[in-house]
CSV table of C-alpha atoms and ligand atoms in Angstrom, one decimal:
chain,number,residue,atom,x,y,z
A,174,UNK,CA,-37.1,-80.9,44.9
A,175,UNK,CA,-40.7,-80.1,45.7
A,176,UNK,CA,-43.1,-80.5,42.7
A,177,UNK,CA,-43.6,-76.6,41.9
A,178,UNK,CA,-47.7,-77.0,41.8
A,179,UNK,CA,-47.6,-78.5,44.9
A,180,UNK,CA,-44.9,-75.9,46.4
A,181,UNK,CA,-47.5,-73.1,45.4
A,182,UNK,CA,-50.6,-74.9,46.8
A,183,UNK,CA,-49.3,-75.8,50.1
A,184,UNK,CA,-47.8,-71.9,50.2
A,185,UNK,CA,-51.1,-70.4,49.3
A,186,UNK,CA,-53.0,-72.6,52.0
A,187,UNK,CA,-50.9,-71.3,54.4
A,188,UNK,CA,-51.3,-67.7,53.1
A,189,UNK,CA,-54.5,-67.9,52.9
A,190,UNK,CA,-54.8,-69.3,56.9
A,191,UNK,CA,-52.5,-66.9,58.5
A,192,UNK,CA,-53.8,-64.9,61.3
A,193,UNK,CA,-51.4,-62.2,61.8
A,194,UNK,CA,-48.8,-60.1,59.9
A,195,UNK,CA,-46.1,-62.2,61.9
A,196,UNK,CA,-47.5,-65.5,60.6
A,197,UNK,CA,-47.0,-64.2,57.3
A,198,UNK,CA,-43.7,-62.6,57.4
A,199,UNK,CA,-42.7,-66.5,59.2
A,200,UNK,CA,-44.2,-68.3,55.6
A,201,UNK,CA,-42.3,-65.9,53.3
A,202,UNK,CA,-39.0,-66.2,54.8
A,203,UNK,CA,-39.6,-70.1,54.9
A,204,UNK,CA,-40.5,-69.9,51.1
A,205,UNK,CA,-39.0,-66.8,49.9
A,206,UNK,CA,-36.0,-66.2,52.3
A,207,UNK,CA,-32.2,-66.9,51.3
A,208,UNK,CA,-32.8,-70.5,52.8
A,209,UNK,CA,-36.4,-70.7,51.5
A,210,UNK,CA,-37.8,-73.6,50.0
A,211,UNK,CA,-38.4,-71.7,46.3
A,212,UNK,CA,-34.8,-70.4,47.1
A,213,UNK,CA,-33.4,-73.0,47.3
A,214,UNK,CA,-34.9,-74.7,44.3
A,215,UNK,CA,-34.3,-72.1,42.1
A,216,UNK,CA,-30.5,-72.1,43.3
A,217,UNK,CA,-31.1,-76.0,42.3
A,218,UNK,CA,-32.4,-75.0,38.7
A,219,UNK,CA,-28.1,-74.7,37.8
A,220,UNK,CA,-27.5,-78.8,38.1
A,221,UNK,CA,-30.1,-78.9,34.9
A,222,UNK,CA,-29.7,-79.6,31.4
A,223,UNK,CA,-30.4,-75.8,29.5
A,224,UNK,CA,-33.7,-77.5,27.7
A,225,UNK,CA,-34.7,-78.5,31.4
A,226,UNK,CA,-33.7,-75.4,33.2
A,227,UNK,CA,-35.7,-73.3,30.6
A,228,UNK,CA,-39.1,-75.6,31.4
A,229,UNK,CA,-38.2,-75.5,35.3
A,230,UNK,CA,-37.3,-72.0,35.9
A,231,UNK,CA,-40.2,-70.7,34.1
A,232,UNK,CA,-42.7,-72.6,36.2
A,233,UNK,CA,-40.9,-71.4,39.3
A,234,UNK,CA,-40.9,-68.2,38.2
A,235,UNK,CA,-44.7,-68.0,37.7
A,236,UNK,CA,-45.1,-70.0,41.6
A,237,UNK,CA,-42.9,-66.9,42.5
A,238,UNK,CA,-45.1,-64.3,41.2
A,239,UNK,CA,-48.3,-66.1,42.6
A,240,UNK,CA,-47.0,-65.9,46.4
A,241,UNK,CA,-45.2,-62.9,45.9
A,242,UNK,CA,-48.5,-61.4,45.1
A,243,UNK,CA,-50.9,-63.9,47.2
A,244,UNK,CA,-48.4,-62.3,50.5
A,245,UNK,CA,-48.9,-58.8,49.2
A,246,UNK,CA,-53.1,-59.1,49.2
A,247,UNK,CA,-53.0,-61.2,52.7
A,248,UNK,CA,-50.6,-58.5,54.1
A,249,UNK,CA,-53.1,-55.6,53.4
A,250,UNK,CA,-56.3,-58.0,54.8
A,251,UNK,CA,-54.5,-58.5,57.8
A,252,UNK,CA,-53.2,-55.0,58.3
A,253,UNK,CA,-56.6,-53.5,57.7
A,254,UNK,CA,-58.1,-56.3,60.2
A,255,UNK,CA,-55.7,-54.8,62.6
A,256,UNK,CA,-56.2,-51.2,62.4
A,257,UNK,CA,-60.4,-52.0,62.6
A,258,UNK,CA,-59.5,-53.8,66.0
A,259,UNK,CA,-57.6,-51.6,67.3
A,260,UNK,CA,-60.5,-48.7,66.5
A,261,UNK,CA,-62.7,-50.7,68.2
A,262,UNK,CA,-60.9,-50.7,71.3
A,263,UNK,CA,-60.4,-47.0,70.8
A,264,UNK,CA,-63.8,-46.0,70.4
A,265,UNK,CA,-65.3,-43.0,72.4
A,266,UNK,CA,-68.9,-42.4,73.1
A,267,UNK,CA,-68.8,-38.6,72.5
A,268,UNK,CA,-72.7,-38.1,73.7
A,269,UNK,CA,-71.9,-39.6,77.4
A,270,UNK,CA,-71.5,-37.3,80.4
A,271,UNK,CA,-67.9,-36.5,81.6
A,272,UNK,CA,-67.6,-38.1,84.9
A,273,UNK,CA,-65.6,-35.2,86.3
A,274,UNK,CA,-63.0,-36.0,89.0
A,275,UNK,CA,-63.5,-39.9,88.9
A,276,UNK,CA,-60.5,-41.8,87.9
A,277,UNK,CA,-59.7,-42.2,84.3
A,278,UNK,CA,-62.9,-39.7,83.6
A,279,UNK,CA,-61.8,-36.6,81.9
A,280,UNK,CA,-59.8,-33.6,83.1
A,281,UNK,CA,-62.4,-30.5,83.2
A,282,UNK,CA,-61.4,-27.4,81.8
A,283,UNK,CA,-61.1,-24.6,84.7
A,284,UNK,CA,-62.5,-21.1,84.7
A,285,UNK,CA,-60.0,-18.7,85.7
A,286,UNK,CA,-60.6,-16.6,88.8
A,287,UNK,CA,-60.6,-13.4,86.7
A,288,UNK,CA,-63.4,-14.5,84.4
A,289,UNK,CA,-65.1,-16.6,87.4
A,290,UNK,CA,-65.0,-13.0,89.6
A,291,UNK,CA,-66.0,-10.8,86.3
A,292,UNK,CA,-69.4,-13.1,86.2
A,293,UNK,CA,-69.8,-12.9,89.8
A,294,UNK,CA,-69.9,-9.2,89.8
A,295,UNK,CA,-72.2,-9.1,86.6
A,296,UNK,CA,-74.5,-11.6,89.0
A,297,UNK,CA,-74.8,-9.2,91.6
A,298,UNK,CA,-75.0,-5.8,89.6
A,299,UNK,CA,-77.4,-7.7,87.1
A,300,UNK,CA,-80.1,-8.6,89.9
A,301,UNK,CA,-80.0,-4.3,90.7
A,302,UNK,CA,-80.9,-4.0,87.7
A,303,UNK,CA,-77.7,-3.0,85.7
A,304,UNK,CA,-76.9,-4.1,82.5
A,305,UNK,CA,-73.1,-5.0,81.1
A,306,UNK,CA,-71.8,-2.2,78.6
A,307,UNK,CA,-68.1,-2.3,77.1
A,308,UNK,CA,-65.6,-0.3,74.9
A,309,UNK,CA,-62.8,-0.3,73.3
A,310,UNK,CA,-58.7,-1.0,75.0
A,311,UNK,CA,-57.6,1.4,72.5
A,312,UNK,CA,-59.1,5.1,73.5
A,313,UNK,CA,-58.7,8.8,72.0
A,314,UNK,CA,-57.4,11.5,74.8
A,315,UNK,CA,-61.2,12.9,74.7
A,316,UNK,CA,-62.7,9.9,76.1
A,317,UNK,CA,-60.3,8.6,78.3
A,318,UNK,CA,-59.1,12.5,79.8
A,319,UNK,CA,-60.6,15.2,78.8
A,320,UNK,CA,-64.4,14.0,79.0
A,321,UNK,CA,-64.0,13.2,82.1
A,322,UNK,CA,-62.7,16.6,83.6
A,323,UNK,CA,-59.1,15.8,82.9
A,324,UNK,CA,-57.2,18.6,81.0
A,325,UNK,CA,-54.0,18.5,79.3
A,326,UNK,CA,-51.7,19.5,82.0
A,327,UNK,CA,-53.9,17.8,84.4
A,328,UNK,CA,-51.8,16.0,87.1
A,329,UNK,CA,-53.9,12.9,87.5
A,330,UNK,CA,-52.6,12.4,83.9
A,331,UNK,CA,-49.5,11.4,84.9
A,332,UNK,CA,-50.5,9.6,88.0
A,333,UNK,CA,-52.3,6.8,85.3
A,334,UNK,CA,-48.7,5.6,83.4
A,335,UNK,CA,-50.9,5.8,80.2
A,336,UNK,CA,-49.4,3.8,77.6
A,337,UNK,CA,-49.3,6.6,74.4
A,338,UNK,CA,-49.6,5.0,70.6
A,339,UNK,CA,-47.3,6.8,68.1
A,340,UNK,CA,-48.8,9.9,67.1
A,341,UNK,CA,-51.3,10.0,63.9
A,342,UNK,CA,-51.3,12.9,61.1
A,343,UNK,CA,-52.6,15.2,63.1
A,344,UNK,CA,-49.8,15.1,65.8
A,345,UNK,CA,-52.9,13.8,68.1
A,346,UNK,CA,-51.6,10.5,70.0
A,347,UNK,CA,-54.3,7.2,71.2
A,348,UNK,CA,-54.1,5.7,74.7
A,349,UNK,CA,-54.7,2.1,75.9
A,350,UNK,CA,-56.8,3.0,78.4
A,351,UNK,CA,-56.1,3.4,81.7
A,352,UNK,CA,-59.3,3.3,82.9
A,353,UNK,CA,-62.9,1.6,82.2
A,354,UNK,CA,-64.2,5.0,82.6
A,355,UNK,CA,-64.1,6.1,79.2
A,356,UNK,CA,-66.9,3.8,78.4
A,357,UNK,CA,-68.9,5.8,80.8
A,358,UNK,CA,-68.3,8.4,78.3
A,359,UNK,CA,-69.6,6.8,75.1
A,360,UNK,CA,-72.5,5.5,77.1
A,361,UNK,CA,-73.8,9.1,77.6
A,362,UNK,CA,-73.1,9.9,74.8
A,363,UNK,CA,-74.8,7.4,72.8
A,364,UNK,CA,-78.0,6.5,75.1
A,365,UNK,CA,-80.8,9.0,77.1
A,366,UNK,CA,-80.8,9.0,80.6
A,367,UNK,CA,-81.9,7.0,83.1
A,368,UNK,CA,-79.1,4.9,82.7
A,369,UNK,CA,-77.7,1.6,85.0
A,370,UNK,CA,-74.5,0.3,83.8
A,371,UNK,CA,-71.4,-1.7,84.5
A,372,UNK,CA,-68.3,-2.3,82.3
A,373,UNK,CA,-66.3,-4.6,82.9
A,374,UNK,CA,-62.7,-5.2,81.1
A,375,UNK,CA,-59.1,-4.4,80.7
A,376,UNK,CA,-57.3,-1.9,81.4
A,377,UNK,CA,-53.3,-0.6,81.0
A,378,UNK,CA,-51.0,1.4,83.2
A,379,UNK,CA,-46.8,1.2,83.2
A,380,UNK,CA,-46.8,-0.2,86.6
A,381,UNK,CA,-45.3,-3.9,87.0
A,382,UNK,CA,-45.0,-5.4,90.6
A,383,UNK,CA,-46.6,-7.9,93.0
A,384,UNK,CA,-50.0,-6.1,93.1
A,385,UNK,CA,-49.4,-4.5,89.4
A,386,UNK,CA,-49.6,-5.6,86.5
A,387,UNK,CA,-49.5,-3.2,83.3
A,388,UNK,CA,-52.5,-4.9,81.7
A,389,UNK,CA,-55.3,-5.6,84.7
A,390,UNK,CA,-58.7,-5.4,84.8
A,391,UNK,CA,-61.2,-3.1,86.0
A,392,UNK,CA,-65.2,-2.9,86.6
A,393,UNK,CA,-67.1,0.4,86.2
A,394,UNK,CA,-70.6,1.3,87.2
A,395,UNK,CA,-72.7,4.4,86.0
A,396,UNK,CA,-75.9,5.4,87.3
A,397,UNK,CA,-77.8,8.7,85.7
A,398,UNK,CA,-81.4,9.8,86.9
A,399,UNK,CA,-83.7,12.5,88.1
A,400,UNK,CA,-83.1,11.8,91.3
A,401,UNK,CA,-80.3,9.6,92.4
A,402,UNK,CA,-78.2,11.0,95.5
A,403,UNK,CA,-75.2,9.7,97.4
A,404,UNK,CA,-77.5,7.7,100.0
A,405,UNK,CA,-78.3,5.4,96.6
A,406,UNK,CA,-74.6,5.8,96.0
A,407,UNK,CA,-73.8,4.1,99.6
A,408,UNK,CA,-76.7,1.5,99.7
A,409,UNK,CA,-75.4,0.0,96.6
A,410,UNK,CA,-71.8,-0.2,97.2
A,411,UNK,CA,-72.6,-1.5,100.9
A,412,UNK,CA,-74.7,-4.0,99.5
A,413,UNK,CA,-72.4,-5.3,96.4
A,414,UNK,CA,-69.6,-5.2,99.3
A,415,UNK,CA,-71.7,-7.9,101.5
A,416,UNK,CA,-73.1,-9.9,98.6
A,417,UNK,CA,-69.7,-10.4,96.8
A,418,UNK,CA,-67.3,-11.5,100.1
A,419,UNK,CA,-70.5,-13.5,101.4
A,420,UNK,CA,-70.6,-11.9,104.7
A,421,UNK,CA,-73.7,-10.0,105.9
A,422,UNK,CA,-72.7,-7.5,108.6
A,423,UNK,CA,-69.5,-6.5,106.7
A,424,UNK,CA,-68.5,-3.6,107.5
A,425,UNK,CA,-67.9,-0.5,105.0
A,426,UNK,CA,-66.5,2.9,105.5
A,427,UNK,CA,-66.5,5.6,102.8
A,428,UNK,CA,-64.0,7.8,103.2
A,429,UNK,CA,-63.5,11.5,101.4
A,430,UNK,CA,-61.4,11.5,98.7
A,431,UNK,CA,-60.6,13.4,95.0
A,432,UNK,CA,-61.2,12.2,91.6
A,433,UNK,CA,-61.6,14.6,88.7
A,434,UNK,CA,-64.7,13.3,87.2
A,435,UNK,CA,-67.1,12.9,90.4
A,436,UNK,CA,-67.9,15.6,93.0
A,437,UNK,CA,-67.7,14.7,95.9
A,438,UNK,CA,-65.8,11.9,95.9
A,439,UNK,CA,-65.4,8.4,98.0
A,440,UNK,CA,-63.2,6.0,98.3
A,441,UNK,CA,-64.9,2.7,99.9
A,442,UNK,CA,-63.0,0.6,102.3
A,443,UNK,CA,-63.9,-3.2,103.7
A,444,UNK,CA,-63.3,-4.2,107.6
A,445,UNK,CA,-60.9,-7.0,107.9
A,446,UNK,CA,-58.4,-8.4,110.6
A,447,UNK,CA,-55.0,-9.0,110.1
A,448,UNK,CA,-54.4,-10.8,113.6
A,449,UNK,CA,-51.6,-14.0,113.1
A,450,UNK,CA,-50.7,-12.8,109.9
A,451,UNK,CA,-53.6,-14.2,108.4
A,452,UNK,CA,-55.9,-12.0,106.3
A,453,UNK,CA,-59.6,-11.9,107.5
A,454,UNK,CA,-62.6,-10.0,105.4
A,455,UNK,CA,-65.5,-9.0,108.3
A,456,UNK,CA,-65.2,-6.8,111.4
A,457,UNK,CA,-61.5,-6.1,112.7
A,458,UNK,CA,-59.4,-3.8,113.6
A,459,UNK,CA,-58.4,-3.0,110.1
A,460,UNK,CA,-59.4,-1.9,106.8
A,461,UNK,CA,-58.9,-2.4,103.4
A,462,UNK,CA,-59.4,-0.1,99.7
A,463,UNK,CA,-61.2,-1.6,97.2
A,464,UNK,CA,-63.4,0.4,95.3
A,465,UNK,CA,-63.4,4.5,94.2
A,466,UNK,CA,-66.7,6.1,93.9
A,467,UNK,CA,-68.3,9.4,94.2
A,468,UNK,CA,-71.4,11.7,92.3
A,469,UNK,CA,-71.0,12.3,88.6
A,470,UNK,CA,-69.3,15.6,88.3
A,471,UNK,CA,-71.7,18.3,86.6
A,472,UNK,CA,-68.6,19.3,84.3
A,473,UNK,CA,-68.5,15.4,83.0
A,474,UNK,CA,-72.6,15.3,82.8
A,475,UNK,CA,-72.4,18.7,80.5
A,476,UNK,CA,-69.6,16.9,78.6
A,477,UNK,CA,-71.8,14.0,77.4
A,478,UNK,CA,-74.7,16.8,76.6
A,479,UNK,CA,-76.9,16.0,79.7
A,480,UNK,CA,-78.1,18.7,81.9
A,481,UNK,CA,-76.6,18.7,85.5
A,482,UNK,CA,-79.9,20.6,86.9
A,483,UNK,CA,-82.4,17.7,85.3
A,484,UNK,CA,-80.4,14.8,85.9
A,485,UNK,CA,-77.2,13.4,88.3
A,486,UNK,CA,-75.9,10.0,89.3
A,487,UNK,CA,-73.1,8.2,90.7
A,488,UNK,CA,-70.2,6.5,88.9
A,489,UNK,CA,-67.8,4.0,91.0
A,490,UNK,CA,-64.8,1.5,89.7
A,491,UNK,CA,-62.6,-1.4,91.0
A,492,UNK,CA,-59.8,-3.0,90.7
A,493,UNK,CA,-60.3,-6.9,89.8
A,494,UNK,CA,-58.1,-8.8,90.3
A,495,UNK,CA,-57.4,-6.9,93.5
A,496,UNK,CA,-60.9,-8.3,95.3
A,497,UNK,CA,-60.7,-11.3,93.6
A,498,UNK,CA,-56.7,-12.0,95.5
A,499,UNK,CA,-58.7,-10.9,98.4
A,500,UNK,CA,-62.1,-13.1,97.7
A,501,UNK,CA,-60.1,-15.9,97.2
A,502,UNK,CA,-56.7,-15.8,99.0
A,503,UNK,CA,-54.0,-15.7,96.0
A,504,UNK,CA,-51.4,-14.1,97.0
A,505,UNK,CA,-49.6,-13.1,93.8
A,506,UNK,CA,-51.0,-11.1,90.9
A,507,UNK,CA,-48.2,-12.0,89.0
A,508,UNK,CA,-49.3,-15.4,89.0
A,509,UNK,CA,-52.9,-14.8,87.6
A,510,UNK,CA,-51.2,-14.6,84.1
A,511,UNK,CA,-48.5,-16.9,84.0
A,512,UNK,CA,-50.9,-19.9,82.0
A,513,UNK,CA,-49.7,-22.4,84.7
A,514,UNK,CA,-52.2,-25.3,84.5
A,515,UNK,CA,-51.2,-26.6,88.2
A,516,UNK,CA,-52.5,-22.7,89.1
A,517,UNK,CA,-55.5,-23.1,87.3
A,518,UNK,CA,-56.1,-26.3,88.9
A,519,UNK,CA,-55.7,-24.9,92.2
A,520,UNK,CA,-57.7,-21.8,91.9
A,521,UNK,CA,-59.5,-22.3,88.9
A,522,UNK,CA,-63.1,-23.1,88.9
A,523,UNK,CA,-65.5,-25.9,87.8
A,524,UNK,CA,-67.3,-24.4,84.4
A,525,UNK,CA,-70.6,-25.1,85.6
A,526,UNK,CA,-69.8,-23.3,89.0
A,527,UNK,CA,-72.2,-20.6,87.2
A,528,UNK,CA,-72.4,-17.7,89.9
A,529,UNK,CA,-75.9,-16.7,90.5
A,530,UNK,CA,-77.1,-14.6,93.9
A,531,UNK,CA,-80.2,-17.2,93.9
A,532,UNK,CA,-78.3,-20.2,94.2
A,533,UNK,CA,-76.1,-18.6,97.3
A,534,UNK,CA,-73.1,-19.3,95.2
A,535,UNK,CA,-71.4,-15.3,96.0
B,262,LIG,N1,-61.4,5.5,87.2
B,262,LIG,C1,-61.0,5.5,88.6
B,262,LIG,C2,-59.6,4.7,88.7
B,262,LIG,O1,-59.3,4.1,87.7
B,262,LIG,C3,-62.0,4.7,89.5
B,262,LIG,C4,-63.3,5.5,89.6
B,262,LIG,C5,-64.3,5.2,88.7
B,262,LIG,C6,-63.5,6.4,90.6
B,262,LIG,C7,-65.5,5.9,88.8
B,262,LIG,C8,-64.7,7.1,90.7
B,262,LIG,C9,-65.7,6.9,89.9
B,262,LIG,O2,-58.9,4.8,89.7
């Protein structure tokens, strides 16, 4: 047998030159395994005298402990020697630009056409002058109805699908509103005249198909002064109209129409063609709805505690997601809310795709 002293220094040599976790587990199997050479001489230890057995085992027994624990401290060296390697590899420069679209560079998040249309819209409004104003989904019957010229047993009631809460104490019931309109409401009612507005947000009608949805959203705009008319009314519309689809000589039609809270009333239609099948925005034969409009009714102005014969205005909303299928050629609504990343990809936009009229971006 191996002299024990010399068992243990050419074990710890070893130990202490291994390079990886595999070299070690190879030196204690050859020393510690069933067939290892400490194994094997303890196995050995039974062919002595019990006086010589006593001396031998107990020196074995200490060379034992020594590796045991000499593999134990090389095995965590070596491990944490591993794990610092493999951070190194791993290590990302956070403070370096993503190198969007080039291989192995980062995926970008996408901007969903909704919000991507929302800010477009606030870019056009906001160089007229308008400023963004919002309220809340969750509306009393007085702001979104009743303000605005529609009475209890008013038809148009049921024509909006209003989702009704349960009733409260007083047997009075909240809507989610079916309209951005409300917020027209509580603008009026909280700021003096002149006033130059537009709301976007959600809005909630029981209506589910492949142009509805029962949540969508909506954009309002509310203009109150001494003296705006109907031609301000037109010249606006016409203008968002051109600067939103990009196309100068676009033509618009306003055609009569009824809503209960402006007098008269407009609804605003965009040329297109439909020749081949294929849907074109710009002169045609055809037109297309996209926007309601018409002059703050007096009855709505007197609501809100401003008086009709000093002051008037025009008030107009549209449908979202409708322009933005139209802007940009999706031809589901359903599919605008189904959180489908290859969707997003596809129709989503860069995030610093910022709209701005300046930068001809519309
Ligand atoms: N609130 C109307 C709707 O939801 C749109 C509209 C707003 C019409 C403002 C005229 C003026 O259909």
């Amino acid at each position: 047998m191996e002299n024990p002293d010399q068992l243990r220094a050419d074990t710890l040599r070893d130990i202490g030159a291994a390079a990886s976790p595999e070299a070690l587990e190879s030196i204690r199997i050859a020393v510690l395994g069933r067939r290892g050479s400490l194994s094997l001489a303890m196995r050995g230890l039974g062919e002595l005298s019990p006086d010589e057995r006593r001396t031998a085992g107990a020196a074995l027994n200490t060379v034992k402990d020594d590796i045991t624990a000499a593999l134990a401290e090389a095995g965590e060296r070596l491990g944490r020697a591993a794990r610092d390697a493999r951070l190194a590899t791993e290590r990302a420069d956070v403070t370096l630009p993503v190198s969007i679209g080039a291989p192995g560079g980062a995926e970008p998040g996408r901007i969903h056409p909704i919000s991507q249309t929302i800010d477009e819209i606030i870019a056009i409004f906001g160089e007229m002058g308008f400023t963004v104003a919002e309220g809340p989904h969750i509306e009393d019957d007085f702001h979104n109805f009743t303000a605005l010229n529609i009475p209890p047993e008013h038809p148009a009631r049921q024509e909006h699908d209003t989702f009704y809460l349960p009733p409260r104490d007083d047997g009075s019931r909240m809507v989610l509103r079916t309209h951005t309109s409300p917020v027209q409401i509580r603008t009026m009612l909280a700021q003096k005249p002149p006033l130059r507005i537009i709301v976007p947000g959600r809005t909630f009608r029981a209506d589910h198909d492949a142009t509805h949805s029962p949540m969508f959203h909506q954009v309002e705009g509310l203009v109150i002064d001494r003296t705006t008319h109907m031609g301000h009314l037109k010249g606006c519309l016409i203008e968002f109209c051109r600067a939103f689809f990009d196309v100068d000589d676009l033509p618009v039609r306003f055609r009569p129409s009824y809503f209960p809270f402006t007098e008269p009333s407009a609804e605003v239609d965009i040329g297109c063609s439909r020749s081949g099948g294929e849907l074109k925005i710009g002169a045609g034969a055809d037109w297309l709805e996209i926007l309601g409009s018409g002059m703050v009714h007096p009855q709505v102005l007197r609501n809100c505690g401003i008086d009709p014969a000093e002051y008037q205005g025009f008030a107009f909303g549209m449908g979202i997601e409708r322009v933005a299928m139209l802007k940009y050629g999706i031809p589901d609504l359903r599919t605008m809310y189904d959180s489908d990343l290859r969707w997003l990809r596809h129709y989503g936009f860069v995030p610093l795709d910022i709209p701005s009229p300046v930068r001809g971006a519309l």
